[in-house]
Amino acid sequence: MNARAASNDGTELTQFSCGVCPAYQVNMCQAAAAAAWSAGRPAPLQLQQSTYSVPPRKIICREQDLYDAVPVICSGWAASIVMLPDGRRQILSFLLPGDLVSSALLFEPVKSCMVEAITVVSYRTYRRAELKALLFAKPDLMDRLASTWVAEKARCDQLIVDLGRRTAEERIARLVFNLMDRLTQRGMMKPGDTTVEFPLRQHHIADAVGLTSVHVSKVITDFRRRGLMAIDDRELRLLNVDDLRRVAFSRH
Amino acid sequence: MNARAASNDGTELTQFSCGVCPAYQVNMCQAAAAAAWSAGRPAPLQLQQSTYSVPPRKIICREQDLYDAVPVICSGWAASIVMLPDGRRQILSFLLPGDLVSSALLFEPVKSCMVEAITVVSYRTYRRAELKALLFAKPDLMDRLASTWVAEKARCDQLIVDLGRRTAEERIARLVFNLMDRLTQRGMMKPGDTTVEFPLRQHHIADAVGLTSVHVSKVITDFRRRGLMAIDDRELRLLNVDDLRRVAFSRH
DNA sequence: CGCTTCATTGATCAATCTCAACTCGCGTGG
DNA sequence: CCACGCGAGTTGAGATTGATCAATGAAGCG
C-alpha cells in the first residue's frame, strides 16, 4: 500500500492512502481530507499527497520544525516529548494514527516539545496557513476541531491529576486503560479483546507517568505476579481486567 | 461600583462594570462583550448584565452546573479543582479576572472539576449556546479564542512537566513566577514590582503543585530563610528574584 | 470566648530514586 | 560465524524526597 522512496537519514517519502488509516472518524485528519476534496478546488492542500516514514526512535520534528508545519500521524505510534536540559524528559502524550501532534498547532507554531517515533511511523505534514484557511472555509470542520480539542484538554487535565495526586501503580494502570480506550476508538482493538499490540518500552511508560524506568519495571513485574496484566514481546495481555480497573480507578 | 442584592447562601447578585476588569485585553470576556455591543442587537446575551459575588472558600460551581453555564471571573481569585473521592484534590489552574474556567467549556459541558473561590470573587455566567453563536458570528472572536486556548494548553503542558519531572522547590518557585506573569499581563502587578497581593494559602499551593501543605510550608520557610521570597499577610515579597529564578529555571 | 483555619516544627515512615550489576536479544562489523 | 556493543528489562541495596502523624501557637470570626 505504500510506495517508497528512501533517503539517506532513515526518512522516506511514501504514498499513504487515508482509506487505510484506522482513525477514520476520530480526528481532524480525515475531515480535513474530505473537506479538501469536496471543496472542489484542484489542489487546496498540496502537501497532502506526500507522507514521510521514519524508523523507531527517530525524531520526527523538533520545536523549530513546527514553525510552519503541522504534522499528523498516519500510522504507527509516536510521542510528543518535553526535554529538560539535564536530560529529564516528560512525555506529554502518545500519538496514534490520525492524531495531530497538538491541536494548538493549528493556530500557533511554538511549542517547547519534540515528536519522536516509537514504532515505524508514517506521517504527513500540512502547512498551517492552508489548514487554517480550510478550517475557516468549512464550519463543520470547526466542530470537529472543537471536539478533538475538548478531548485533548480532558486528557491533559487527567494527566495532571494523575501526576499530582496518584501513586505509581495507579498512574501506570490508568495509562494502560487510557491507551486501550484510544485504540478501540480507532478500531485498533475490539472492546472485549484481552491482548493488543503494545509497542511502548518501559522507559516510554516511565516518561509518560513521571517515574523512573527502574520503578516502572518493578511495578509491572508486580502486576504480572498478581495476575493483573503482562507486557511481553510488544504485546499487552490483560489477565484480570476487573482487578486492574480497581487499581486504576479505586480512589477514582 | 457594585450594587448588591444579598441572598441567604452568601451568593450575591451584583452589578459589575467591565471597565473595571483588569483583564481588559487579555481574554475572551472583553471581546465577547464588545462584540455583543457592536452587533447592535438589543440583548444578545441577556446574562451579561448580572454577575454574582461569592465569599472566599465558597464553591462557585460543581460539574453539573457547567451543563449550560459558562462562568467568567470578573474580579478576585478562584481555582478549578479536581477532587478524588478519598479527599485528595488537585488544582488544575488558578483563575484570575477575565479568565474563563476553561476555554473547552465554550463547546462542551462536562468536566469533572469544580470551581472554588479563593478571595471574594465576582463572576458572570454566559449561556453556552449564546456564546457559541456569537463566536461563529464574529470571526475575530475566534482568533481571540484560539490564542487564549493556545496559552491555556501551554500552561497545561508546563504543569505536566512540572508535576512529572521537577522537585518540590522547582514546582513552587515556578508557580510563583507563573502567577506573577499572569498578574502583570493583567496590570495587577508592574514588571519591576517586588511585592504583590497574594491571596493563596499554602494548601492552595500544595494542591496546585501536587505536594502536601506541610511540605509546602517547609519549602517556603526555607525560601524565606535563604532570602529568596516570603509570603506574609496575603502578600508576596520577592527578596532575590535572580536566585529565585535560578531555582525555578536552573534545569530549564 | 470558643471554634476553626492556618502555619510551623519535629519525628518517623513510605514511596520512589539512584546506583550498580547482571541478563538477554539483536544487529553489525570484523 | 563470532565478538562486540547497545538497548532493554530485572533485581537488590541504600539514599532521598516528600508524606504522615502529632503537637503547638497565632489569627480571625461569630
Coordinates of C-alpha atoms (C1' of nucleotides) in Angstrom, one line a residue:
Chain A
M1 CA 0.0 0.0 0.0
N2 CA 2.9 2.3 0.4
A3 CA 5.3 3.3 -2.4
R4 CA 8.6 4.2 -1.0
A5 CA 11.5 6.5 -2.0
A6 CA 14.3 6.1 0.5
S7 CA 16.6 8.9 1.5
N8 CA 19.8 8.7 3.5
D9 CA 18.7 9.6 7.0
G10 CA 16.1 7.0 7.5
T11 CA 13.3 9.3 6.5
E12 CA 11.3 8.1 3.5
L13 CA 8.8 9.8 1.2
T14 CA 5.9 7.4 0.9
Q15 CA 2.5 7.3 -0.5
F16 CA -0.2 6.5 2.1
S17 CA -3.8 6.2 1.5
C18 CA -6.1 7.7 4.0
G19 CA -8.6 4.8 3.5
V20 CA -6.2 2.7 5.4
C21 CA -6.0 5.0 8.4
P22 CA -7.7 3.4 11.4
A23 CA -8.7 6.8 12.7
Y24 CA -11.4 7.2 10.2
Q25 CA -13.9 9.2 12.2
V26 CA -11.8 10.1 15.1
N27 CA -9.8 13.2 14.3
M28 CA -9.2 16.2 12.2
C29 CA -7.2 14.4 9.6
Q30 CA -10.0 12.7 7.7
A31 CA -12.3 15.6 8.0
A32 CA -9.6 17.8 6.5
A33 CA -9.0 15.5 3.6
A34 CA -12.7 15.2 2.9
A35 CA -13.3 18.9 3.1
A36 CA -10.4 19.5 0.8
W37 CA -11.9 17.1 -1.7
S38 CA -15.4 18.4 -1.5
A39 CA -14.1 22.0 -1.8
G40 CA -13.6 21.1 -5.4
R41 CA -10.6 23.2 -5.8
P42 CA -7.9 21.4 -7.7
A43 CA -5.2 21.2 -5.1
P44 CA -6.1 23.2 -2.0
L45 CA -3.6 21.2 0.2
Q46 CA -0.6 20.3 -1.9
L47 CA 1.3 18.7 0.9
Q48 CA -1.4 16.2 1.3
Q49 CA -0.2 13.7 -1.1
S50 CA 3.2 13.1 0.3
T51 CA 3.8 11.5 3.6
Y52 CA 7.0 10.6 5.3
S53 CA 8.1 7.4 7.0
V54 CA 10.6 7.2 9.9
P55 CA 12.0 4.3 11.8
P56 CA 11.6 3.8 15.6
R57 CA 13.5 6.2 17.9
K58 CA 13.9 8.8 15.2
I59 CA 12.9 12.3 15.9
I60 CA 10.1 13.4 13.7
C61 CA 10.4 17.0 14.5
R62 CA 11.9 19.5 16.9
E63 CA 10.2 22.6 18.1
Q64 CA 11.7 24.8 15.3
D65 CA 10.2 22.5 12.7
L66 CA 6.8 23.3 14.0
Y67 CA 7.1 26.9 12.8
D68 CA 5.1 26.3 9.7
A69 CA 4.4 22.6 9.5
V70 CA 1.5 20.7 11.2
P71 CA 2.3 17.0 11.3
V72 CA -0.4 14.4 11.5
I73 CA 0.4 10.7 12.3
C74 CA -0.8 8.4 9.6
S75 CA 0.3 5.1 11.0
G76 CA 2.4 3.9 14.0
W77 CA 2.9 5.2 17.5
A78 CA 4.8 8.4 18.4
A79 CA 5.3 10.6 21.4
S80 CA 5.4 14.3 22.0
I81 CA 8.1 14.9 24.5
V82 CA 9.4 17.8 26.5
M83 CA 13.1 17.6 27.3
L84 CA 14.8 19.4 30.1
P85 CA 18.5 20.4 29.7
D86 CA 19.6 18.0 32.3
G87 CA 18.2 15.0 30.5
R88 CA 14.9 14.6 32.3
R89 CA 12.1 14.1 29.8
Q90 CA 8.4 14.1 30.1
I91 CA 6.0 12.6 27.5
L92 CA 3.0 14.9 27.1
S93 CA 1.0 12.4 25.0
F94 CA 1.3 9.4 22.9
L95 CA 0.3 10.0 19.3
L96 CA -1.7 7.4 17.5
P97 CA -2.8 7.2 13.8
G98 CA -5.0 10.2 13.0
D99 CA -3.6 12.4 15.8
L100 CA -2.4 15.9 15.3
V101 CA 0.7 16.5 17.4
S102 CA -1.4 19.1 19.2
S103 CA -4.5 20.9 18.1
A104 CA -3.0 24.1 19.3
L105 CA -0.6 23.7 16.4
L106 CA -3.3 24.7 14.0
F107 CA -3.0 28.3 15.3
E108 CA 0.4 28.9 16.6
P109 CA 3.8 27.5 15.9
V110 CA 6.0 27.3 19.0
K111 CA 5.9 24.6 21.5
S112 CA 8.9 23.5 23.5
C113 CA 8.4 19.9 22.6
M114 CA 9.5 17.5 20.0
V115 CA 8.0 14.4 18.5
E116 CA 9.7 11.1 18.4
A117 CA 8.7 7.9 16.6
I118 CA 8.1 4.8 18.8
T119 CA 7.3 2.3 16.1
V120 CA 7.9 2.9 12.4
V121 CA 5.8 6.0 11.8
S122 CA 4.4 7.4 8.7
Y123 CA 3.2 10.9 9.0
R124 CA 2.0 13.8 6.8
T125 CA 2.6 17.5 7.3
Y126 CA 0.2 20.2 6.4
R127 CA 1.0 23.9 6.1
R128 CA -0.5 25.8 8.9
A129 CA -1.8 28.6 6.7
E130 CA -3.6 26.3 4.3
L131 CA -5.1 24.2 7.0
K132 CA -6.3 27.3 8.8
A133 CA -7.9 28.7 5.7
L134 CA -9.7 25.4 5.1
L135 CA -10.8 25.5 8.7
F136 CA -12.5 28.8 8.3
A137 CA -14.0 27.9 5.0
K138 CA -15.7 24.8 6.4
P139 CA -17.6 25.4 9.6
D140 CA -18.3 21.7 10.2
L141 CA -14.5 21.3 10.3
M142 CA -14.5 23.7 13.2
D143 CA -16.9 21.5 15.1
R144 CA -14.6 18.6 14.5
L145 CA -11.7 20.6 15.8
A146 CA -13.6 21.7 18.8
S147 CA -14.3 18.2 19.9
T148 CA -10.8 16.9 19.4
W149 CA -9.6 19.9 21.3
V150 CA -12.0 19.2 24.2
A151 CA -10.9 15.6 24.3
E152 CA -7.3 16.7 24.2
K153 CA -7.8 19.1 27.1
A154 CA -9.7 16.4 29.1
R155 CA -6.8 14.0 28.8
C156 CA -4.4 16.8 29.7
D157 CA -6.3 17.5 32.9
Q158 CA -6.5 13.9 33.7
L159 CA -2.7 13.6 33.4
I160 CA -2.3 16.5 35.7
V161 CA -4.3 14.8 38.4
D162 CA -2.5 11.5 37.8
L163 CA 0.9 13.1 38.2
G164 CA 0.0 15.4 41.0
R165 CA -2.1 13.0 43.2
R166 CA -1.8 9.4 42.3
T167 CA 0.6 6.6 43.1
A168 CA 2.9 4.8 40.7
E169 CA 0.5 1.8 40.4
E170 CA -2.5 4.0 39.7
R171 CA -0.7 6.0 37.1
I172 CA 0.5 3.0 35.2
A173 CA -2.8 1.2 35.3
R174 CA -4.6 4.3 34.2
L175 CA -2.2 4.9 31.3
V176 CA -2.9 1.4 30.1
F177 CA -6.7 1.9 30.2
N178 CA -6.3 5.3 28.5
L179 CA -4.4 3.8 25.7
M180 CA -6.8 0.9 25.3
D181 CA -9.7 3.4 25.0
R182 CA -8.0 5.3 22.3
L183 CA -7.0 2.1 20.5
T184 CA -10.6 0.9 20.5
Q185 CA -11.8 4.3 19.3
R186 CA -9.7 3.7 16.3
G187 CA -10.7 0.1 15.8
M188 CA -7.1 -1.0 16.5
M189 CA -8.6 -3.1 19.3
K190 CA -12.0 -4.7 19.9
P191 CA -13.9 -3.9 23.1
G192 CA -13.7 -7.5 24.5
D193 CA -10.1 -8.1 23.5
T194 CA -7.7 -9.3 26.0
T195 CA -4.5 -8.7 24.1
V196 CA -3.2 -5.8 21.9
E197 CA -0.1 -4.9 20.1
F198 CA 1.7 -2.6 22.5
P199 CA 5.0 -1.1 21.3
L200 CA 5.8 1.0 24.3
R201 CA 9.1 0.4 26.1
Q202 CA 9.2 0.7 29.8
H203 CA 11.1 4.0 29.5
H204 CA 8.2 5.4 27.5
I205 CA 5.8 4.5 30.2
A206 CA 8.2 6.0 32.8
D207 CA 8.5 9.2 30.9
A208 CA 4.7 9.4 30.4
V209 CA 3.8 8.9 34.1
G210 CA 6.7 10.7 35.7
L211 CA 8.6 7.7 37.1
T212 CA 11.9 6.0 36.6
S213 CA 12.1 3.1 34.2
V214 CA 13.5 1.1 37.1
H215 CA 10.5 1.7 39.1
V216 CA 8.1 1.1 36.2
S217 CA 9.8 -2.3 35.8
K218 CA 9.1 -3.1 39.4
V219 CA 5.5 -2.1 39.3
I220 CA 4.9 -4.0 36.1
T221 CA 6.6 -7.1 37.4
D222 CA 4.4 -6.9 40.4
F223 CA 1.3 -6.5 38.2
R224 CA 2.3 -9.7 36.4
R225 CA 2.9 -11.5 39.6
R226 CA -0.5 -10.5 40.9
G227 CA -2.1 -11.7 37.7
L228 CA -3.3 -8.3 36.6
M229 CA -1.6 -7.7 33.3
A230 CA 1.6 -8.5 31.4
I231 CA 3.6 -7.0 28.7
D232 CA 5.8 -9.3 26.6
D233 CA 7.1 -9.2 23.1
R234 CA 5.5 -5.9 22.3
E235 CA 2.1 -7.3 23.3
L236 CA -0.1 -6.3 26.2
R237 CA -2.1 -9.1 27.8
L238 CA -4.9 -8.3 30.3
L239 CA -5.1 -11.1 32.8
N240 CA -7.7 -9.7 35.2
V241 CA -9.4 -6.6 33.8
D242 CA -11.6 -6.0 36.9
D243 CA -8.8 -6.1 39.4
L244 CA -6.7 -3.9 37.1
R245 CA -9.5 -1.5 36.8
R246 CA -9.8 -1.5 40.6
V247 CA -6.2 -0.4 40.8
A248 CA -6.7 2.3 38.3
F249 CA -10.0 3.7 39.4
S250 CA -10.4 2.6 43.0
R251 CA -9.9 6.1 44.5
H252 CA -11.5 7.4 41.4
Chain B
M1 CA -19.0 50.3 41.9
N2 CA -21.1 47.3 42.7
A3 CA -24.8 47.4 43.6
R4 CA -25.6 44.4 45.7
A5 CA -28.7 42.3 46.4
A6 CA -27.8 39.8 49.1
S7 CA -29.2 36.3 49.3
N8 CA -29.1 33.7 52.0
D9 CA -26.2 31.5 50.9
G10 CA -23.5 34.0 50.6
T11 CA -24.0 34.5 46.9
E12 CA -25.0 37.9 45.8
L13 CA -26.3 39.3 42.6
T14 CA -24.2 42.3 41.8
Q15 CA -23.7 44.9 39.1
F16 CA -20.1 44.9 37.8
S17 CA -18.8 47.1 35.1
C18 CA -16.3 45.6 32.7
G19 CA -14.4 48.8 32.5
V20 CA -13.1 47.9 35.9
C21 CA -11.9 44.5 34.9
P22 CA -8.1 44.3 34.9
A23 CA -8.1 41.8 32.1
Y24 CA -9.0 44.3 29.5
Q25 CA -7.2 42.9 26.5
V26 CA -6.3 39.5 27.9
N27 CA -9.1 37.2 27.4
M28 CA -12.4 36.3 25.8
C29 CA -14.6 38.1 28.2
Q30 CA -14.0 41.7 26.9
A31 CA -14.0 40.7 23.3
A32 CA -17.3 39.0 23.9
A33 CA -18.8 42.0 25.5
A34 CA -17.5 44.3 22.8
A35 CA -18.8 42.0 20.0
A36 CA -22.2 41.8 21.7
W37 CA -22.4 45.6 21.8
S38 CA -21.3 46.1 18.3
A39 CA -23.6 43.5 17.0
G40 CA -26.3 46.1 17.7
R41 CA -28.9 43.6 18.7
P42 CA -30.8 44.7 21.8
A43 CA -29.8 41.9 24.2
P44 CA -27.9 39.2 22.5
L45 CA -26.5 38.0 25.8
Q46 CA -29.0 38.5 28.5
L47 CA -27.0 37.1 31.3
Q48 CA -24.3 39.5 30.7
Q49 CA -25.7 42.2 32.9
S50 CA -25.9 40.3 36.2
T51 CA -22.9 39.0 38.0
Y52 CA -22.6 37.1 41.2
S53 CA -20.4 37.6 44.1
V54 CA -19.2 34.9 46.4
P55 CA -17.1 34.9 49.6
P56 CA -13.8 33.0 49.9
R57 CA -13.9 29.2 50.2
K58 CA -17.3 29.0 48.6
I59 CA -17.9 26.7 45.7
I60 CA -18.8 28.7 42.6
C61 CA -19.9 25.7 40.6
R62 CA -19.7 21.9 40.5
E63 CA -19.5 19.9 37.4
Q64 CA -23.3 19.6 36.9
D65 CA -23.6 23.3 37.0
L66 CA -21.5 23.6 33.9
Y67 CA -24.0 21.8 31.8
D68 CA -25.3 25.0 30.3
A69 CA -23.5 27.9 32.1
V70 CA -20.1 29.3 31.2
P71 CA -18.7 31.2 34.1
V72 CA -16.1 34.0 33.7
I73 CA -14.2 35.5 36.6
C74 CA -14.7 39.3 36.9
S75 CA -12.7 40.0 40.0
G76 CA -10.9 38.0 42.6
W77 CA -9.0 34.7 42.6
A78 CA -10.6 31.3 42.1
A79 CA -9.3 27.8 41.4
S80 CA -10.6 25.0 39.3
I81 CA -10.2 21.8 41.2
V82 CA -10.5 18.1 40.7
M83 CA -11.5 16.2 43.7
L84 CA -10.9 12.5 44.2
P85 CA -13.3 10.5 46.4
D86 CA -10.8 9.9 49.1
G87 CA -10.2 13.6 49.6
R88 CA -7.2 14.2 47.6
R89 CA -7.5 17.3 45.4
Q90 CA -5.6 18.7 42.5
I91 CA -5.9 22.3 41.3
L92 CA -5.8 22.4 37.6
S93 CA -5.4 26.2 37.4
F94 CA -5.9 29.4 39.3
L95 CA -8.5 31.7 37.7
L96 CA -7.8 35.4 37.6
P97 CA -10.1 38.2 36.5
G98 CA -11.0 37.8 32.9
D99 CA -10.5 34.0 32.9
L100 CA -12.9 31.5 31.6
V101 CA -12.9 28.5 33.8
S102 CA -11.7 26.6 30.7
S103 CA -12.0 27.5 27.1
A104 CA -13.2 24.0 26.4
L105 CA -16.3 25.0 28.2
L106 CA -17.4 27.0 25.2
F107 CA -18.1 23.8 23.3
E108 CA -18.9 21.1 25.7
P109 CA -20.4 20.9 29.2
V110 CA -18.9 18.1 31.3
K111 CA -15.7 18.4 33.2
S112 CA -15.1 16.5 36.4
C113 CA -14.0 19.6 38.1
M114 CA -15.4 22.3 40.3
V115 CA -14.6 26.0 40.8
E116 CA -13.9 27.4 44.2
A117 CA -13.5 31.0 45.3
I118 CA -10.2 31.9 47.0
T119 CA -10.8 35.5 47.6
V120 CA -14.1 37.3 47.3
V121 CA -15.0 36.6 43.7
S122 CA -17.4 38.2 41.4
Y123 CA -18.2 36.3 38.3
R124 CA -20.6 36.3 35.4
T125 CA -22.1 33.3 33.6
Y126 CA -23.0 33.2 30.0
R127 CA -25.1 30.6 28.3
R128 CA -23.1 28.3 26.2
A129 CA -25.4 28.4 23.2
E130 CA -25.5 32.2 23.0
L131 CA -21.8 32.5 23.4
K132 CA -21.2 29.9 20.8
A133 CA -23.5 31.7 18.4
L134 CA -21.7 34.9 19.0
L135 CA -18.4 33.2 18.4
F136 CA -19.4 32.0 15.0
A137 CA -20.9 35.3 14.1
K138 CA -17.7 37.2 14.8
P139 CA -14.6 35.7 13.3
D140 CA -12.2 37.9 15.1
L141 CA -13.6 36.5 18.3
M142 CA -12.4 33.1 17.1
D143 CA -8.9 34.4 16.9
R144 CA -9.1 35.6 20.4
L145 CA -10.4 32.3 21.4
A146 CA -7.6 30.5 19.6
S147 CA -4.9 32.4 21.4
T148 CA -6.4 32.0 24.9
W149 CA -6.7 28.4 24.1
V150 CA -3.1 28.0 22.9
A151 CA -2.0 29.8 26.1
E152 CA -4.1 27.6 28.2
K153 CA -2.7 24.5 26.6
A154 CA 0.8 25.7 27.0
R155 CA 0.3 26.3 30.7
C156 CA -1.3 22.9 31.0
D157 CA 1.7 21.2 29.3
Q158 CA 4.1 23.1 31.6
L159 CA 2.3 21.9 34.6
I160 CA 2.5 18.3 33.4
V161 CA 6.3 18.7 33.1
D162 CA 6.5 20.3 36.5
L163 CA 4.5 17.6 38.2
G164 CA 6.1 14.8 36.3
R165 CA 9.7 15.8 36.5
R166 CA 10.5 18.6 38.9
T167 CA 11.3 18.8 42.6
A168 CA 9.2 20.5 45.2
E169 CA 11.3 23.6 45.2
E170 CA 11.2 24.0 41.5
R171 CA 7.5 23.5 41.3
I172 CA 6.8 26.1 43.9
A173 CA 9.2 28.7 42.5
R174 CA 7.8 28.1 39.1
L175 CA 4.2 28.5 40.3
V176 CA 5.1 31.9 41.7
F177 CA 6.7 33.1 38.5
N178 CA 3.8 31.8 36.5
L179 CA 1.3 33.7 38.6
M180 CA 3.4 36.8 38.5
D181 CA 3.5 36.7 34.7
R182 CA -0.3 36.4 34.6
L183 CA -0.7 39.2 37.1
T184 CA 1.5 41.6 35.1
Q185 CA -0.4 40.6 31.9
R186 CA -3.5 41.9 33.6
G187 CA -1.8 45.0 35.1
M188 CA -2.4 43.7 38.6
M189 CA 1.4 44.0 39.0
K190 CA 4.1 46.1 37.4
P191 CA 7.1 44.5 35.8
G192 CA 9.6 45.7 38.4
D193 CA 7.4 45.3 41.4
T194 CA 8.9 43.3 44.3
T195 CA 5.6 42.8 46.2
V196 CA 2.1 41.7 45.2
E197 CA -1.1 40.9 46.9
F198 CA -1.1 37.1 47.1
P199 CA -4.2 35.5 48.5
L200 CA -3.2 31.9 48.1
R201 CA -3.0 29.8 51.3
Q202 CA -0.3 27.2 51.5
H203 CA -2.8 24.5 50.9
H204 CA -3.7 26.1 47.6
I205 CA -0.1 26.0 46.6
A206 CA 0.1 22.4 47.8
D207 CA -2.9 21.3 45.7
A208 CA -1.6 23.1 42.7
V209 CA 1.8 21.6 42.6
G210 CA 1.0 18.1 43.9
L211 CA 2.5 18.4 47.4
T212 CA 1.4 18.3 51.0
S213 CA 0.7 21.6 52.7
V214 CA 3.1 20.5 55.4
H215 CA 5.9 20.2 52.9
V216 CA 5.0 23.4 51.2
S217 CA 5.4 25.1 54.5
K218 CA 8.8 23.7 54.9
V219 CA 10.0 24.7 51.4
I220 CA 8.6 28.2 51.8
T221 CA 10.1 28.6 55.2
D222 CA 13.4 27.6 53.6
F223 CA 12.9 30.1 50.8
R224 CA 12.5 32.8 53.4
R225 CA 15.5 31.7 55.3
R226 CA 17.6 31.7 52.2
G227 CA 16.4 35.2 51.4
L228 CA 14.6 34.2 48.1
M229 CA 11.0 35.2 48.8
A230 CA 8.5 35.4 51.6
I231 CA 4.7 35.3 51.9
D232 CA 3.1 37.2 54.8
D233 CA -0.3 38.7 55.4
R234 CA -1.5 37.8 51.9
E235 CA 1.4 39.5 50.4
L236 CA 4.3 38.0 48.3
R237 CA 7.6 39.7 48.7
L238 CA 10.4 38.9 46.3
L239 CA 13.7 39.1 48.2
N240 CA 16.1 37.9 45.5
V241 CA 14.5 37.5 42.1
D242 CA 17.6 36.2 40.4
D243 CA 18.3 33.4 42.8
L244 CA 14.7 32.5 42.9
R245 CA 14.6 32.4 39.1
R246 CA 17.6 30.1 39.3
V247 CA 15.7 27.7 41.5
A248 CA 12.8 27.8 39.1
F249 CA 14.6 27.6 35.8
S250 CA 18.0 26.2 36.6
R251 CA 17.4 22.9 34.9
H252 CA 15.3 24.8 32.4
Chain C
dC1 C1' -14.9 33.2 74.5
dG2 C1' -14.7 29.3 71.9
dC3 C1' -14.2 27.4 67.2
dT4 C1' -12.0 26.9 63.0
dT5 C1' -8.4 27.7 59.8
dC6 C1' -3.7 28.4 59.0
dA7 C1' 1.2 28.0 59.6
dT8 C1' 5.1 25.8 61.7
dT9 C1' 8.0 22.2 63.5
dG10 C1' 9.9 17.6 64.8
dA11 C1' 9.8 12.5 64.5
dT12 C1' 9.0 8.8 61.8
dC13 C1' 7.5 6.4 57.7
dA14 C1' 6.8 5.2 52.9
dA15 C1' 7.4 5.7 48.0
dT16 C1' 10.4 6.4 44.7
dC17 C1' 15.1 7.3 43.1
dT18 C1' 19.9 6.2 42.4
dC19 C1' 23.5 3.2 41.6
dA20 C1' 25.2 -1.0 40.2
dA21 C1' 25.3 -5.4 38.5
dC22 C1' 23.6 -8.9 35.5
dT23 C1' 20.9 -11.0 31.6
dC24 C1' 19.0 -11.3 27.2
dG25 C1' 18.3 -10.4 22.3
dC26 C1' 19.7 -8.1 18.3
dG27 C1' 22.3 -6.1 14.7
dT28 C1' 26.8 -5.0 12.9
dG29 C1' 31.3 -5.3 11.6
dG30 C1' 35.4 -7.9 11.6
Chain D
dC1 C1' 30.5 -17.1 12.2
dC2 C1' 31.6 -14.8 16.1
dA3 C1' 32.6 -10.9 19.1
dC4 C1' 31.0 -6.8 20.4
dG5 C1' 28.2 -3.1 21.8
dC6 C1' 23.8 -1.4 22.6
dG7 C1' 19.1 -1.1 24.1
dA8 C1' 16.0 -3.3 27.1
dG9 C1' 14.4 -5.4 31.3
dT10 C1' 15.3 -7.2 36.1
dT11 C1' 16.9 -7.2 40.7
dG12 C1' 18.9 -5.6 45.1
dA13 C1' 21.0 -2.2 48.4
dG14 C1' 20.9 2.1 50.1
dA15 C1' 19.8 7.1 49.8
dT16 C1' 16.4 10.8 49.3
dT17 C1' 12.3 13.1 48.8
dG18 C1' 8.2 14.0 50.4
dA19 C1' 4.2 12.1 53.2
dT20 C1' 2.1 11.1 57.6
dC21 C1' 1.2 11.9 62.3
dA22 C1' 1.1 14.9 66.1
dA23 C1' 1.6 18.9 68.8
dT24 C1' 1.6 23.8 69.1
dG25 C1' 0.5 28.6 68.6
dA26 C1' -1.4 32.6 66.2
dA27 C1' -5.2 34.8 63.8
dG28 C1' -9.8 35.6 62.5
dC29 C1' -14.6 35.3 63.4
dG30 C1' -19.3 34.6 65.1

